[in-house]
Amino acid sequence: MSITAKRRAWKYRLKKLYGITPEIYREMLTKQNYVCAICDEPELTQKNLAVDHCHRSGKVRGLLCQRCNTLLGLAEDNLGILRNAMTYLTS
């Protein structure tokens, strides 16, 4: 896939999946100082920061690195699971 085709696909996914434009994505990225909203680290892969959103409402929450996005996904955005994990790590 050419760079142009990849860019078009990325723009399409932003709009279709999250309802945002590349300009909004860049604004979010700038606001977050180009780092993950959770761990404050830049994305270490060659991918963009992932658009995090509430699966119930569809509301975009921020941009996450692949690791933190996976963490929330595996916990199914369940605060109870995340609280239990914090308790476990601090005991």
Coordinates of N, CA and C in Angstrom, one line a residue:
M1 N 0.9 -1.2 0.0 CA 0.0 0.0 0.0 C 0.9 1.2 0.0
S2 N 0.6 2.2 -0.9 CA 1.4 3.4 -0.9 C 1.1 4.3 0.3
I3 N 2.0 5.2 0.5 CA 1.9 6.2 1.6 C 0.6 7.0 1.5
T4 N 0.3 7.4 0.2 CA -1.0 8.1 0.0 C -2.2 7.3 0.3
A5 N -2.2 6.0 -0.1 CA -3.3 5.2 0.2 C -3.4 4.9 1.7
K6 N -2.3 4.8 2.4 CA -2.3 4.6 3.9 C -2.9 5.8 4.6
R7 N -2.5 7.0 4.1 CA -3.0 8.3 4.7 C -4.5 8.4 4.5
R8 N -5.0 8.0 3.3 CA -6.4 8.1 3.0 C -7.2 7.1 3.9
A9 N -6.6 5.9 4.1 CA -7.3 4.9 4.9 C -7.3 5.4 6.4
W10 N -6.2 6.0 6.8 CA -6.2 6.6 8.2 C -7.2 7.7 8.4
K11 N -7.3 8.6 7.4 CA -8.3 9.7 7.5 C -9.7 9.1 7.5
Y12 N -9.9 8.1 6.7 CA -11.3 7.5 6.7 C -11.6 6.8 8.0
R13 N -10.6 6.1 8.6 CA -10.9 5.4 9.9 C -11.1 6.4 11.0
L14 N -10.4 7.5 11.0 CA -10.6 8.6 12.0 C -12.0 9.1 12.0
K15 N -12.5 9.4 10.8 CA -13.8 9.9 10.6 C -14.9 8.9 10.9
K16 N -14.8 7.7 10.3 CA -15.8 6.6 10.4 C -15.9 6.1 11.8
L17 N -14.7 5.8 12.4 CA -14.8 5.1 13.8 C -14.9 6.1 14.9
Y18 N -14.3 7.3 14.8 CA -14.3 8.2 15.9 C -14.9 9.6 15.7
G19 N -15.3 9.9 14.5 CA -16.0 11.1 14.1 C -15.0 12.3 14.2
I20 N -13.7 12.1 14.0 CA -12.8 13.2 14.1 C -12.0 13.3 12.8
T21 N -11.5 14.5 12.6 CA -10.6 14.8 11.4 C -9.2 14.7 11.8
P22 N -8.3 14.6 10.8 CA -6.8 14.6 11.1 C -6.4 15.9 11.8
E23 N -7.1 17.0 11.5 CA -6.8 18.2 12.2 C -7.1 18.1 13.7
I24 N -8.3 17.5 14.0 CA -8.6 17.3 15.5 C -7.6 16.4 16.1
Y25 N -7.3 15.3 15.4 CA -6.2 14.4 16.0 C -5.0 15.2 16.3
R26 N -4.5 16.0 15.4 CA -3.3 16.8 15.6 C -3.4 17.7 16.7
E27 N -4.6 18.4 16.9 CA -4.8 19.2 18.0 C -4.7 18.5 19.3
M28 N -5.3 17.3 19.4 CA -5.2 16.4 20.6 C -3.8 16.1 20.9
L29 N -3.1 15.7 19.8 CA -1.7 15.3 20.0 C -0.8 16.4 20.5
T30 N -1.1 17.6 20.0 CA -0.4 18.8 20.5 C -0.7 19.1 22.0
K31 N -2.0 19.0 22.3 CA -2.5 19.3 23.7 C -1.9 18.3 24.6
Q32 N -1.6 17.1 24.2 CA -1.0 16.0 25.0 C 0.5 16.0 24.9
N33 N 1.1 17.0 24.3 CA 2.5 17.1 24.1 C 3.1 15.9 23.5
Y34 N 2.4 15.3 22.6 CA 2.9 14.1 21.8 C 3.1 12.9 22.6
V35 N 2.5 12.8 23.8 CA 2.7 11.6 24.6 C 1.3 11.0 25.0
C36 N 1.4 9.8 25.5 CA 0.2 9.0 25.9 C -0.5 9.8 27.1
A37 N -1.8 9.8 27.0 CA -2.6 10.4 28.1 C -2.5 9.7 29.4
I38 N -2.1 8.4 29.4 CA -2.0 7.7 30.7 C -0.5 7.7 31.2
C39 N 0.4 7.2 30.4 CA 1.8 7.0 30.9 C 2.7 8.1 30.6
D40 N 2.3 9.2 29.9 CA 3.1 10.3 29.5 C 4.4 9.9 28.7
E41 N 4.3 8.8 28.0 CA 5.4 8.4 27.2 C 5.0 8.5 25.7
P42 N 6.0 8.8 24.8 CA 5.6 8.8 23.4 C 5.4 7.3 22.9
E43 N 4.7 7.2 21.8 CA 4.5 5.9 21.2 C 5.8 5.3 20.8
L44 N 6.2 4.1 21.2 CA 7.5 3.6 20.9 C 7.5 2.7 19.6
T45 N 6.3 2.4 19.1 CA 6.3 1.7 17.8 C 6.3 2.8 16.7
Q46 N 6.2 2.4 15.5 CA 6.1 3.4 14.4 C 4.7 3.7 14.1
K47 N 3.8 3.3 15.0 CA 2.3 3.7 14.8 C 2.0 5.0 15.5
N48 N 0.9 5.6 15.1 CA 0.4 6.8 15.8 C -0.1 6.4 17.1
L49 N -0.3 7.4 18.0 CA -1.0 7.1 19.3 C -2.4 6.7 18.9
A50 N -3.0 5.8 19.6 CA -4.3 5.3 19.4 C -5.4 6.2 19.9
V51 N -6.5 6.3 19.2 CA -7.6 7.2 19.6 C -8.4 6.3 20.6
D52 N -8.4 6.8 21.9 CA -9.2 6.1 22.9 C -10.6 6.6 23.0
H53 N -11.6 5.8 23.1 CA -13.0 6.2 23.1 C -13.8 5.3 24.0
C54 N -14.9 5.8 24.6 CA -15.8 5.0 25.3 C -16.6 4.2 24.4
H55 N -16.6 2.9 24.7 CA -17.3 1.9 23.8 C -18.8 2.0 23.9
R56 N -19.3 2.6 25.0 CA -20.8 2.8 25.1 C -21.3 4.0 24.4
S57 N -20.6 5.1 24.7 CA -21.1 6.4 24.2 C -20.4 6.8 22.9
G58 N -19.2 6.2 22.6 CA -18.5 6.6 21.4 C -17.6 7.9 21.6
K59 N -17.7 8.5 22.8 CA -17.0 9.8 23.0 C -15.5 9.5 23.1
V60 N -14.8 10.3 22.3 CA -13.3 10.2 22.3 C -12.8 10.8 23.6
R61 N -11.9 10.0 24.3 CA -11.3 10.5 25.5 C -9.9 11.0 25.4
G62 N -9.1 10.5 24.5 CA -7.7 11.0 24.4 C -6.9 10.1 23.5
L63 N -5.6 10.3 23.5 CA -4.7 9.5 22.6 C -3.8 8.6 23.6
L64 N -3.7 7.3 23.2 CA -2.9 6.4 24.1 C -1.9 5.7 23.3
C65 N -0.8 5.3 23.9 CA 0.2 4.4 23.3 C -0.4 3.0 23.2
Q66 N 0.1 2.2 22.4 CA -0.4 0.9 22.1 C -0.5 0.1 23.4
R67 N 0.5 0.2 24.3 CA 0.5 -0.5 25.6 C -0.6 -0.1 26.5
C68 N -0.9 1.2 26.7 CA -1.9 1.6 27.5 C -3.3 1.4 26.9
N69 N -3.4 1.5 25.6 CA -4.7 1.2 24.9 C -5.0 -0.3 25.1
T70 N -4.0 -1.2 25.0 CA -4.2 -2.6 25.2 C -4.6 -2.9 26.7
L71 N -4.0 -2.2 27.6 CA -4.3 -2.3 29.0 C -5.8 -2.1 29.3
L72 N -6.3 -1.0 28.8 CA -7.7 -0.6 29.0 C -8.6 -1.6 28.2
G73 N -8.2 -2.0 27.1 CA -9.0 -3.0 26.3 C -9.1 -4.3 27.0
L74 N -8.0 -4.8 27.6 CA -8.0 -6.1 28.3 C -8.8 -6.0 29.6
A75 N -8.8 -4.8 30.2 CA -9.6 -4.7 31.4 C -11.1 -4.3 31.0
E76 N -11.3 -4.2 29.7 CA -12.7 -3.9 29.2 C -13.2 -2.6 29.8
D77 N -12.3 -1.7 30.1 CA -12.7 -0.4 30.6 C -13.4 -0.5 32.0
N78 N -13.2 -1.6 32.6 CA -13.9 -1.9 33.9 C -13.1 -1.3 35.1
L79 N -13.7 -0.3 35.7 CA -13.0 0.3 36.8 C -12.7 -0.6 38.0
G80 N -13.6 -1.6 38.2 CA -13.4 -2.5 39.3 C -12.1 -3.4 39.1
I81 N -12.0 -3.8 37.8 CA -10.8 -4.6 37.5 C -9.5 -3.7 37.7
L82 N -9.6 -2.5 37.2 CA -8.4 -1.6 37.3 C -8.1 -1.3 38.8
R83 N -9.2 -1.1 39.6 CA -9.0 -0.8 41.0 C -8.3 -2.0 41.7
N84 N -8.8 -3.2 41.4 CA -8.3 -4.4 41.9 C -6.8 -4.6 41.5
A85 N -6.5 -4.3 40.3 CA -5.1 -4.3 39.9 C -4.2 -3.4 40.6
M86 N -4.7 -2.2 40.9 CA -4.0 -1.2 41.7 C -3.8 -1.7 43.1
T87 N -4.8 -2.2 43.7 CA -4.7 -2.8 45.1 C -3.7 -3.9 45.1
Y88 N -3.8 -4.8 44.1 CA -2.8 -5.9 44.0 C -1.4 -5.4 43.9
L89 N -1.2 -4.4 43.1 CA 0.2 -3.9 42.9 C 0.8 -3.2 44.1
T90 N -0.1 -2.6 44.9 CA 0.3 -1.9 46.1 C 0.3 -2.7 47.4
S91 N -0.1 -4.0 47.3 CA -0.1 -4.8 48.6 C 1.2 -5.5 48.8

